[in-house]
Coordinates of C-alpha atoms and ligand atoms in Angstrom, one line a residue:
M5 CA 0.0 0.0 -0.1
L6 CA 1.2 3.6 -0.8
P7 CA 2.1 5.3 2.3
D8 CA 0.1 8.4 3.1
L9 CA 2.2 11.6 3.8
G10 CA 0.6 12.5 7.2
A11 CA 0.8 8.9 8.3
E12 CA 4.3 8.7 7.2
L13 CA 5.0 11.8 9.3
E14 CA 3.1 10.2 12.4
R15 CA 5.2 7.1 12.2
R16 CA 8.4 9.2 12.2
I17 CA 7.2 11.3 14.9
V18 CA 6.2 8.4 17.1
D19 CA 9.7 6.8 16.6
A20 CA 11.5 10.1 17.3
V21 CA 9.3 10.7 20.5
H22 CA 10.3 7.1 21.6
A23 CA 14.0 7.6 20.8
A24 CA 14.4 11.2 22.4
L25 CA 12.2 10.8 25.5
D26 CA 11.7 7.1 25.9
V27 CA 7.8 7.8 25.8
E28 CA 5.2 5.8 23.7
I29 CA 2.7 7.8 21.9
T30 CA -0.1 6.9 19.6
P31 CA 0.0 8.2 15.9
E32 CA -2.8 10.6 16.8
Q33 CA -0.6 11.8 19.6
A34 CA 1.9 12.9 17.0
V35 CA -0.6 15.7 16.3
I36 CA 0.4 16.2 12.7
R37 CA -1.6 18.8 10.8
P38 CA -1.2 20.0 7.3
S39 CA -0.1 23.7 7.3
A40 CA -2.3 26.4 6.1
P41 CA -1.8 27.2 2.5
G42 CA 0.9 29.9 1.8
R43 CA 3.0 28.8 5.1
A44 CA 6.5 27.9 4.8
A45 CA 5.9 24.2 5.7
D46 CA 4.0 21.3 4.5
Y47 CA 3.0 20.0 7.8
Q48 CA 3.3 20.8 11.2
C49 CA 3.7 18.5 14.4
N50 CA 2.0 20.0 17.4
A51 CA 3.2 17.0 19.9
A52 CA 5.5 19.1 21.9
M53 CA 3.0 21.1 23.9
P54 CA 1.1 18.1 25.5
L55 CA 4.2 16.1 25.8
A56 CA 5.7 19.0 27.7
K57 CA 2.8 19.1 30.0
R58 CA 2.8 15.4 30.5
L59 CA 6.7 15.3 31.4
G60 CA 7.0 18.7 33.1
R61 CA 9.6 20.2 30.8
P62 CA 9.7 23.2 28.6
S63 CA 7.9 22.5 25.2
R64 CA 10.5 24.2 23.2
E65 CA 13.2 21.7 24.7
I66 CA 10.7 18.7 23.7
A67 CA 10.6 19.9 20.0
D68 CA 14.1 20.2 19.9
A69 CA 14.7 16.7 21.1
I70 CA 12.0 15.4 18.7
A71 CA 13.7 17.2 15.7
A72 CA 17.0 16.1 16.8
H73 CA 16.0 12.4 16.7
L74 CA 13.8 12.7 13.5
D75 CA 14.2 10.5 10.5
T76 CA 14.8 13.2 8.1
T77 CA 15.2 11.2 5.0
G78 CA 13.4 13.4 2.2
L79 CA 12.4 15.8 4.8
I80 CA 13.4 19.0 6.4
A81 CA 12.4 19.8 10.0
D82 CA 12.8 22.8 12.0
V83 CA 11.6 24.0 15.3
A84 CA 9.4 27.1 15.3
G85 CA 8.1 29.3 18.1
P86 CA 7.2 27.8 21.4
G87 CA 7.7 24.1 20.4
F88 CA 5.9 23.5 16.9
V89 CA 8.0 21.3 14.5
N90 CA 7.7 22.3 10.9
L91 CA 7.8 19.5 8.5
T92 CA 8.7 20.1 4.7
F93 CA 9.3 17.4 2.4
T94 CA 12.2 17.8 -0.1
E95 CA 11.3 18.3 -3.9
E96 CA 12.7 15.0 -4.7
F97 CA 10.7 13.1 -2.1
L98 CA 7.6 14.8 -3.0
A99 CA 8.1 14.1 -6.9
A100 CA 8.8 10.3 -6.2
H101 CA 5.8 10.1 -3.8
L102 CA 3.4 11.9 -6.3
A103 CA 4.7 9.7 -9.3
A104 CA 4.0 6.5 -7.3
L105 CA 0.4 7.9 -6.7
A106 CA 0.2 8.6 -10.4
A107 CA 1.0 5.1 -11.3
D108 CA -1.7 3.6 -9.1
D109 CA -5.2 3.2 -10.6
R110 CA -6.7 4.2 -7.2
L111 CA -4.5 7.5 -7.0
G112 CA -3.1 6.2 -3.7
V113 CA -6.7 5.7 -2.0
P114 CA -5.9 2.9 0.4
E115 CA -7.9 -0.3 0.9
Q116 CA -8.8 -0.7 4.5
A117 CA -9.5 -3.8 6.6
P118 CA -13.0 -4.6 5.3
L119 CA -15.9 -4.1 7.6
R120 CA -19.5 -4.6 6.9
V121 CA -21.0 -1.3 6.8
V122 CA -25.0 -0.9 7.0
I123 CA -26.1 2.6 5.7
D124 CA -29.7 3.4 6.2
Y125 CA -30.5 6.4 3.8
S126 CA -33.2 8.0 1.8
S127 CA -35.9 6.2 3.8
P128 CA -38.8 8.6 2.9
N129 CA -42.2 8.2 4.1
M130 CA -44.2 6.6 1.5
A131 CA -47.7 8.4 2.0
K132 CA -46.6 11.4 0.0
E133 CA -44.2 12.2 -2.7
M134 CA -40.7 12.8 -1.8
H135 CA -40.1 16.5 -1.0
V136 CA -36.8 18.4 -0.8
G137 CA -36.2 17.3 2.8
H138 CA -35.4 13.8 1.4
L139 CA -32.6 15.3 -0.7
R140 CA -30.0 15.4 1.8
S141 CA -30.5 12.0 3.2
T142 CA -30.5 10.4 -0.3
I143 CA -27.4 12.6 -1.7
I144 CA -25.2 12.2 1.6
G145 CA -26.0 8.5 1.9
D146 CA -25.2 7.6 -1.7
A147 CA -21.9 9.5 -1.2
L148 CA -21.1 7.5 1.9
V149 CA -22.1 4.2 0.0
R150 CA -19.5 5.2 -2.6
L151 CA -16.8 6.3 -0.3
H152 CA -17.1 3.2 1.9
E153 CA -17.1 0.8 -1.1
E154 CA -14.0 2.5 -2.5
L155 CA -12.1 2.0 0.7
G156 CA -12.8 -1.7 0.2
H157 CA -15.7 -2.2 2.7
E158 CA -18.8 -4.2 1.9
V159 CA -21.8 -1.9 2.1
I160 CA -25.3 -3.0 2.5
R161 CA -27.8 -0.3 1.7
Q162 CA -31.1 -0.1 3.4
N163 CA -33.8 2.1 2.3
H164 CA -35.9 2.1 5.5
L165 CA -39.1 3.3 3.9
G166 CA -41.8 4.7 6.0
D167 CA -44.4 2.3 4.5
W168 CA -46.6 1.4 7.5
G169 CA -48.5 2.8 10.3
T170 CA -51.4 5.3 10.9
P171 CA -51.1 7.5 7.7
F172 CA -52.0 4.4 5.7
G173 CA -55.4 4.0 7.4
K174 CA -56.7 7.4 6.1
L175 CA -55.2 6.8 2.6
V176 CA -56.7 3.3 2.2
E177 CA -60.1 4.5 3.4
H178 CA -60.0 7.5 1.1
L179 CA -59.1 5.2 -1.8
V180 CA -62.1 3.1 -0.9
D181 CA -64.2 6.4 -0.8
E182 CA -63.1 7.5 -4.2
G183 CA -64.0 4.2 -5.6
L184 CA -60.2 3.4 -6.6
T185 CA -60.1 -0.2 -5.5
S186 CA -59.9 -2.0 -8.7
G187 CA -58.0 -1.7 -12.0
E188 CA -54.7 0.1 -12.5
L189 CA -54.2 2.6 -9.8
S190 CA -53.1 6.1 -10.9
I191 CA -53.3 8.9 -8.5
G192 CA -52.1 12.0 -10.5
D193 CA -50.9 13.8 -7.5
L194 CA -49.9 11.9 -4.4
N195 CA -49.6 14.9 -2.3
E196 CA -52.9 16.2 -3.1
F197 CA -54.4 12.8 -2.4
Y198 CA -52.7 12.6 1.1
V199 CA -53.8 16.3 1.8
Q200 CA -57.5 15.4 0.9
A201 CA -57.3 12.4 3.1
S202 CA -56.0 14.3 6.1
R203 CA -58.4 17.0 5.7
K204 CA -61.3 14.5 5.7
F205 CA -59.5 12.7 8.8
D206 CA -59.7 16.1 10.6
A207 CA -63.1 17.2 9.6
D208 CA -65.1 14.1 9.6
P209 CA -65.4 11.8 12.7
D210 CA -67.0 9.1 11.0
F211 CA -64.2 9.0 8.3
A212 CA -61.5 9.2 11.2
E213 CA -63.3 6.3 12.9
R214 CA -63.0 4.2 9.7
A215 CA -59.4 5.1 9.2
R216 CA -58.6 3.9 12.6
K217 CA -60.2 0.6 12.0
R218 CA -58.3 0.4 8.9
V219 CA -54.9 0.7 10.6
V220 CA -55.9 -2.3 12.9
A221 CA -57.1 -4.2 9.9
L222 CA -53.7 -3.4 8.1
Q223 CA -51.7 -4.6 11.1
A224 CA -53.9 -7.6 11.5
G225 CA -53.1 -8.6 8.0
D226 CA -56.5 -8.4 6.4
P227 CA -56.1 -9.2 2.9
A228 CA -58.2 -6.7 1.2
T229 CA -56.7 -3.8 3.2
L230 CA -53.2 -5.3 2.5
D231 CA -54.1 -5.4 -1.1
L232 CA -55.0 -1.7 -1.3
W233 CA -52.0 -0.8 0.9
R234 CA -49.9 -2.4 -1.5
R235 CA -51.3 -0.7 -4.5
L236 CA -50.7 2.8 -2.9
L237 CA -47.1 1.7 -2.2
E238 CA -46.5 0.8 -5.8
E239 CA -47.7 4.1 -6.9
S240 CA -45.6 5.9 -4.3
K241 CA -42.5 3.9 -5.4
R242 CA -43.0 4.8 -8.8
H243 CA -42.6 8.4 -8.0
M244 CA -39.7 7.8 -5.7
E245 CA -37.9 5.6 -8.3
A246 CA -38.2 8.4 -10.8
V247 CA -36.3 10.7 -8.5
Y248 CA -33.7 8.1 -7.8
A249 CA -33.3 7.5 -11.7
L250 CA -32.8 11.5 -12.1
L251 CA -30.4 11.7 -9.2
G252 CA -28.5 8.6 -10.3
V253 CA -28.3 7.2 -7.0
R254 CA -27.7 3.4 -6.6
L255 CA -30.7 2.6 -4.7
T256 CA -32.7 -0.4 -6.2
P257 CA -35.7 -2.4 -5.0
A258 CA -33.3 -5.0 -3.5
D259 CA -32.2 -2.2 -0.9
Y260 CA -36.0 -1.8 0.2
M261 CA -36.4 -2.8 3.7
G262 CA -39.2 -0.7 5.1
E263 CA -40.9 -0.3 8.3
S264 CA -43.5 -2.9 7.1
A265 CA -40.9 -5.7 6.6
C266 CA -40.2 -5.4 10.5
N267 CA -44.0 -6.2 11.3
D268 CA -43.6 -9.8 11.9
V269 CA -40.9 -9.4 14.4
L270 CA -42.1 -6.5 16.5
G271 CA -43.8 -8.8 18.9
S272 CA -40.6 -11.0 19.6
T273 CA -38.4 -7.8 19.8
C274 CA -40.5 -6.6 22.7
D275 CA -40.5 -10.1 24.2
E276 CA -36.9 -10.3 24.0
L277 CA -36.5 -6.9 25.8
V278 CA -38.9 -7.9 28.4
A279 CA -36.9 -11.2 29.1
K280 CA -33.8 -9.2 29.3
G281 CA -35.4 -7.2 32.0
L282 CA -35.2 -4.0 29.9
A283 CA -38.8 -3.5 29.0
M284 CA -41.5 -3.0 31.7
P285 CA -45.0 -1.9 31.8
S286 CA -45.6 1.8 32.7
E287 CA -48.9 3.5 32.6
G288 CA -50.4 0.7 30.6
A289 CA -47.8 1.0 28.0
L290 CA -44.6 -1.2 27.4
C291 CA -41.4 0.9 27.9
V292 CA -37.6 0.7 27.8
F293 CA -35.9 3.2 30.0
P294 CA -32.2 3.2 28.5
R295 CA -29.8 4.6 31.2
G296 CA -28.7 8.1 31.2
F297 CA -31.8 9.6 29.7
T298 CA -33.6 11.9 32.1
G299 CA -36.2 14.7 31.4
R300 CA -37.7 17.6 33.7
E301 CA -37.2 16.6 37.3
G302 CA -34.9 13.8 36.6
A303 CA -37.6 11.5 35.6
P304 CA -36.5 8.6 33.2
V305 CA -37.4 9.2 29.5
P306 CA -38.7 6.1 28.0
L307 CA -38.7 4.7 24.7
I308 CA -42.6 3.5 24.3
I309 CA -42.3 0.2 22.6
R310 CA -46.1 -0.8 22.8
K311 CA -48.6 1.7 23.2
R312 CA -51.6 1.3 25.6
D313 CA -53.9 0.1 22.8
G314 CA -51.3 -2.5 21.8
G315 CA -49.9 -0.8 18.7
Y316 CA -46.3 -0.5 17.9
N317 CA -44.5 2.8 16.8
Y318 CA -41.2 4.2 15.5
D319 CA -39.2 3.3 18.4
T320 CA -40.5 -0.4 18.2
T321 CA -39.6 -0.6 14.5
D322 CA -36.2 1.0 15.1
L323 CA -35.4 -1.5 17.9
A324 CA -36.4 -4.3 15.5
T325 CA -34.3 -2.8 12.8
I326 CA -31.0 -2.4 14.8
R327 CA -31.3 -5.8 16.0
Y328 CA -31.7 -7.2 12.4
R329 CA -28.7 -5.0 11.3
S330 CA -26.4 -6.0 14.1
Q331 CA -27.5 -9.7 14.7
D332 CA -28.8 -10.9 11.2
L333 CA -26.8 -8.6 8.8
K334 CA -23.8 -8.7 11.2
G335 CA -22.9 -5.1 10.5
D336 CA -19.6 -3.7 12.0
L337 CA -20.7 0.1 11.3
L338 CA -24.3 1.0 11.1
L339 CA -25.0 4.5 9.8
Y340 CA -28.1 6.2 10.0
V341 CA -28.3 9.2 7.6
V342 CA -31.2 11.1 9.1
G343 CA -32.0 14.7 9.9
A344 CA -30.9 16.3 13.1
P345 CA -34.3 16.5 14.9
Q346 CA -34.3 12.7 15.3
A347 CA -31.0 13.0 17.5
L348 CA -32.4 12.0 20.6
H349 CA -34.4 9.1 19.2
F350 CA -31.2 7.4 17.7
K351 CA -29.3 8.2 21.0
M352 CA -31.9 6.2 23.0
I353 CA -32.3 3.6 20.3
F354 CA -28.5 2.9 20.4
A355 CA -28.1 3.0 24.1
A356 CA -31.1 0.4 24.3
A357 CA -29.4 -1.6 21.9
R358 CA -26.2 -1.6 23.7
E359 CA -28.0 -2.6 27.0
A360 CA -29.7 -5.5 25.0
E361 CA -26.2 -6.7 23.9
W362 CA -27.5 -6.6 20.3
L363 CA -24.5 -4.5 19.4
A364 CA -21.3 -6.4 19.4
P365 CA -18.7 -4.4 21.7
T366 CA -16.7 -3.8 18.6
S367 CA -19.3 -2.5 16.5
T368 CA -20.5 1.1 16.2
A369 CA -23.8 2.7 15.4
T370 CA -23.7 6.2 14.3
H371 CA -26.4 8.9 13.7
V372 CA -25.2 10.6 10.6
A373 CA -27.4 13.8 11.2
F374 CA -27.9 16.8 9.0
G375 CA -29.4 20.2 8.8
S376 CA -32.2 21.5 6.9
V377 CA -32.6 22.9 3.5
L378 CA -33.7 26.6 3.7
G379 CA -35.6 28.7 1.2
S380 CA -34.4 32.3 0.3
D381 CA -36.7 33.5 3.2
G382 CA -34.7 31.4 5.6
K383 CA -37.5 29.0 6.3
V384 CA -37.3 25.3 5.9
L385 CA -38.2 24.2 2.5
G386 CA -40.4 21.1 3.1
S387 CA -43.7 19.6 2.2
R388 CA -45.8 22.0 4.2
K389 CA -49.3 20.5 3.9
G390 CA -48.1 19.0 0.6
A391 CA -47.7 22.5 -1.0
G392 CA -43.9 22.5 -1.0
L393 CA -41.5 22.0 -3.7
K394 CA -41.6 18.6 -5.2
L395 CA -38.3 16.9 -5.7
A396 CA -38.9 15.6 -9.3
D397 CA -39.8 19.2 -10.2
L398 CA -36.8 20.6 -8.5
L399 CA -34.4 18.3 -10.2
Q400 CA -35.9 18.8 -13.5
E401 CA -35.6 22.5 -13.2
A402 CA -31.8 22.0 -12.3
V403 CA -31.4 20.2 -15.7
T404 CA -33.2 22.9 -17.6
R405 CA -31.2 25.5 -16.0
A406 CA -27.9 23.8 -16.7
A407 CA -29.3 23.2 -20.3
A408 CA -29.4 26.9 -20.7
I409 CA -25.7 27.2 -19.9
V410 CA -24.5 24.9 -22.7
A411 CA -27.4 25.8 -25.1
D412 CA -25.1 28.0 -27.4
R413 CA -22.4 25.5 -27.8
S414 CA -22.7 24.6 -31.4
E415 CA -19.6 22.4 -31.4
L416 CA -21.7 20.0 -29.2
S417 CA -24.2 17.5 -30.5
A418 CA -27.7 17.7 -29.2
D419 CA -27.1 14.3 -27.1
E420 CA -23.9 15.9 -25.6
Q421 CA -25.7 18.9 -24.5
A422 CA -28.3 16.8 -22.8
E423 CA -25.7 14.7 -21.1
I424 CA -23.8 17.8 -20.0
A425 CA -27.0 19.5 -18.7
R426 CA -27.8 16.5 -16.6
A427 CA -24.3 16.3 -15.1
V428 CA -24.1 19.9 -14.4
G429 CA -27.8 20.4 -13.1
I430 CA -27.8 17.1 -10.9
G431 CA -24.1 17.8 -9.8
A432 CA -24.9 21.4 -8.8
V433 CA -27.8 20.2 -6.7
K434 CA -25.8 17.2 -5.2
Y435 CA -22.6 19.3 -4.4
A436 CA -24.4 22.2 -2.8
D437 CA -25.7 19.8 -0.3
L438 CA -22.4 17.8 -0.1
S439 CA -20.1 20.7 0.3
T440 CA -21.9 22.2 3.4
A441 CA -20.8 20.9 6.7
R442 CA -23.3 18.3 7.2
E443 CA -24.9 19.3 10.5
K444 CA -25.6 22.9 9.3
D445 CA -28.5 24.3 7.5
Y446 CA -27.9 25.5 3.9
V447 CA -29.9 27.9 1.8
F448 CA -31.1 26.5 -1.7
D449 CA -29.8 28.9 -4.2
W450 CA -29.8 28.2 -8.0
D451 CA -27.3 31.0 -8.9
R452 CA -24.8 30.2 -6.2
M453 CA -24.9 26.4 -6.7
M454 CA -24.2 26.8 -10.5
S455 CA -21.9 29.5 -10.2
M456 CA -18.7 29.1 -12.3
D457 CA -16.4 30.1 -9.7
G458 CA -16.6 29.4 -6.0
N459 CA -17.0 26.1 -4.3
T460 CA -19.2 24.3 -6.7
A461 CA -19.7 21.2 -8.8
T462 CA -19.9 23.5 -11.9
Y463 CA -16.6 25.1 -11.1
L464 CA -14.8 21.7 -10.8
Q465 CA -16.6 20.2 -13.8
Y466 CA -15.2 23.3 -15.8
A467 CA -11.7 22.9 -14.4
H468 CA -11.7 19.3 -15.2
A469 CA -13.0 19.8 -18.8
R470 CA -10.4 22.6 -19.3
I471 CA -7.6 20.2 -18.2
R472 CA -8.9 17.3 -20.4
S473 CA -8.9 20.0 -23.4
L474 CA -5.2 20.9 -22.5
I475 CA -4.4 17.4 -22.6
R476 CA -6.0 16.7 -25.9
K477 CA -4.2 19.7 -27.4
A478 CA -0.9 18.4 -26.1
A479 CA -1.6 15.0 -27.7
D480 CA -2.5 16.5 -30.9
S481 CA 0.7 18.4 -30.9
G482 CA 2.8 15.2 -30.2
A483 CA 3.9 16.2 -26.7
G484 CA 2.6 13.0 -25.1
D485 CA 0.7 13.0 -21.9
G486 CA 3.5 13.8 -19.5
S487 CA 6.2 12.1 -17.6
A488 CA 6.9 10.4 -14.3
N489 CA 9.7 12.6 -13.8
L490 CA 8.4 15.4 -11.8
L491 CA 10.0 18.9 -11.5
L492 CA 8.6 20.8 -8.8
A493 CA 11.0 24.0 -8.8
E494 CA 8.0 26.5 -8.9
P495 CA 6.1 27.2 -5.8
A496 CA 2.8 26.9 -7.8
E497 CA 4.0 23.3 -9.1
R498 CA 5.0 22.2 -5.5
A499 CA 1.7 23.5 -3.9
L500 CA -0.2 21.6 -6.5
A501 CA 1.9 18.5 -5.9
L502 CA 1.4 18.6 -2.2
K503 CA -2.5 19.1 -2.7
L504 CA -2.5 16.1 -5.2
S505 CA -0.6 13.9 -2.8
Q506 CA -3.2 14.7 0.0
Y507 CA -6.0 13.3 -2.1
P508 CA -6.0 9.8 -0.2
A509 CA -6.1 11.4 3.0
A510 CA -9.1 13.5 2.2
V511 CA -10.9 10.5 0.9
T512 CA -10.2 8.5 4.2
A513 CA -11.2 11.4 6.3
A514 CA -14.6 11.9 4.4
A515 CA -15.5 8.4 5.0
R516 CA -14.2 8.1 8.6
F517 CA -16.1 11.0 9.7
A518 CA -18.9 10.6 7.3
E519 CA -18.2 14.3 6.1
P520 CA -18.2 14.3 2.5
H521 CA -17.7 18.1 2.7
R522 CA -14.1 17.3 3.5
L523 CA -13.8 15.7 0.2
C524 CA -15.5 18.6 -1.5
T525 CA -13.2 21.2 0.2
H526 CA -10.2 19.2 -0.7
L527 CA -11.4 19.1 -4.5
F528 CA -11.9 22.7 -4.6
E529 CA -8.5 23.6 -3.2
T530 CA -7.2 21.1 -5.7
A531 CA -8.7 23.0 -8.4
T532 CA -7.6 26.3 -7.0
A533 CA -4.1 25.3 -6.8
F534 CA -4.3 24.1 -10.3
S535 CA -5.5 27.4 -11.5
T536 CA -2.7 29.4 -9.9
F537 CA -0.3 26.8 -11.3
Y538 CA -2.0 27.3 -14.6
E539 CA -1.6 31.0 -14.5
T540 CA 1.9 31.1 -13.4
C541 CA 3.4 28.0 -15.2
P542 CA 3.0 27.7 -19.0
V543 CA 2.4 24.1 -19.9
L544 CA 2.5 23.6 -23.8
T545 CA 5.2 26.3 -24.4
A546 CA 7.6 25.1 -21.9
G547 CA 10.7 23.2 -22.8
D548 CA 10.6 19.4 -23.2
A549 CA 11.2 18.2 -19.6
V550 CA 9.2 21.0 -18.0
R551 CA 6.4 20.6 -20.3
A552 CA 6.3 16.8 -19.6
S553 CA 6.3 17.4 -15.9
R554 CA 3.5 19.9 -16.2
L555 CA 1.5 17.7 -18.3
A556 CA 1.9 15.0 -15.9
L557 CA 0.5 17.2 -13.0
S558 CA -2.2 18.4 -15.1
T559 CA -3.1 14.8 -16.0
H560 CA -3.1 13.9 -12.4
T561 CA -5.2 16.8 -11.4
A562 CA -8.0 16.0 -13.9
R563 CA -7.9 12.4 -12.6
V564 CA -8.2 13.6 -8.9
I565 CA -11.1 15.8 -9.8
R566 CA -13.0 13.1 -11.8
H567 CA -12.3 10.5 -9.2
G568 CA -13.2 12.7 -6.3
L569 CA -16.5 13.7 -8.0
A570 CA -17.4 10.3 -8.9
L571 CA -17.2 9.3 -5.2
L572 CA -19.6 12.2 -4.5
G573 CA -21.9 10.7 -7.1
I574 CA -21.3 13.5 -9.5
Q575 CA -20.1 13.2 -13.1
A576 CA -17.1 15.0 -14.8
P577 CA -17.9 15.4 -18.6
E578 CA -14.9 15.3 -21.0
R579 CA -16.2 18.8 -22.5
L580 CA -18.2 21.5 -21.2
Ligands
LIG629 N1 -38.9 7.7 7.5 C1 -38.3 8.6 8.3 C2 -38.5 9.9 8.1 O1 -38.7 10.3 7.0 C3 -36.8 8.3 8.3 C4 -36.3 6.9 8.7 C5 -34.9 6.8 9.1 N2 -34.5 5.7 9.3 C6 -34.7 5.0 10.6 N3 -34.2 3.8 10.7 N4 -35.6 5.6 11.4 O2 -38.5 10.8 9.1

């Protein structure tokens, strides 16, 4: 496996600390950080400060001792200020390292010890059409799938559809009232249908009563009710799958594992929790009180797993689900890509699952929480009573807007233009979402997300296409596509080379923290470093050796952008 620059430095610092101070530290305790752009050094080691505290010695002295014992092959180390060690690779070392990455199909992205990773994402409630609120889970989840697969993990996708429970009572009953009980079902506007059913539910006590009875019939497995429910679902899935197809996400029906699929094991899940002494009756309901969750006045907060009327709920299905994912699917890492408002729900589910010993001590469950998508008015874009923006319309609009950008490009065929419009439009929507720190809200803004400069997919796609055109031009003039013998004398060449060599670390960090924005930031910085390089370092007009080196840097940059965008589920067209 190709060494990662940061990891290489960690190893050397760990050894130096051992040799200089006779102290064992972990790689993390080497505290290696890439220096800010424009700084004199490539990396900084901040280990001296904490070691100084631990050993009761001045940090400057510790830093000097580390530097004196450091293996400086291909490396320049100097101690700065109160005890930071500045670390800079020699040009030769960096050039050889980058050449090795370029020779690798994976651009140096490591294969990790494989884990089984179960990723819950998209998971819309099926009673309505998907709305923009479902965008984030679908897009972030898809990127996490790609990132983990790239690193060699076995990923199991779980689309935990909200396909069960009370809303279906009123929907089925409304279907009956409308006489839509036979033949091909086609509800023109699912949202409208849902709104009508809800309105009737609120206004008409007789309907409400029938709807409640329907839910009971559904849960009891009444065949006629199940049949109607199934037809509603089919209709709802058609809408959902149209959105998936437009987005180009990798969810297929094989990944659907909705709430309804848990129905048969809800009872046994409750029984098991009772048998383990974790579930107990409370005010007529059956509750689990995971340790450490208290409400006002210190009263323990329950997960209600069987309601007073005997019905099960979201807590029950999620307990059954986590048991299935850890016990049956044998997931080592369980990711739940769900909005931040459900944070407490997942904390409690994970705590209960630990107490039930469903989660192996070595396995991890993580709520990959995300913020809201806001409109220009700062309010959450959502399906407010079904009137909100529909996802399918929104994505169509993205493609239409992108088409306008390439419409005047007569050198492109109509097919090519359509391809590009799709890549640019969908890419812009995805990237706007992925490039924001996940837990923050972000404002949905067409102009900003399709801007040609700034941290956007459009900018990266343009950068990529421009480099590809440069490389084609070079090939036409017989200049070849670069050499492995890199020359990094110019600061802009060196800065670009350093960025390119940090790509594998950006990929692993994005996966490890489930934060695709780390990869976005890295790709943006790479494209920016390229642009500075391209402004200051002529490529095609340079002498043979320099031209070959600069072409190699350009080729590597295009590969990194393309590879990185692909991991985010975004295409990089050859021309733009
Ligand atoms: N259907 C839920 C919603 O739209 C999200 C489900 C997330 N997954 C889970 N295992 N609870 O809010």
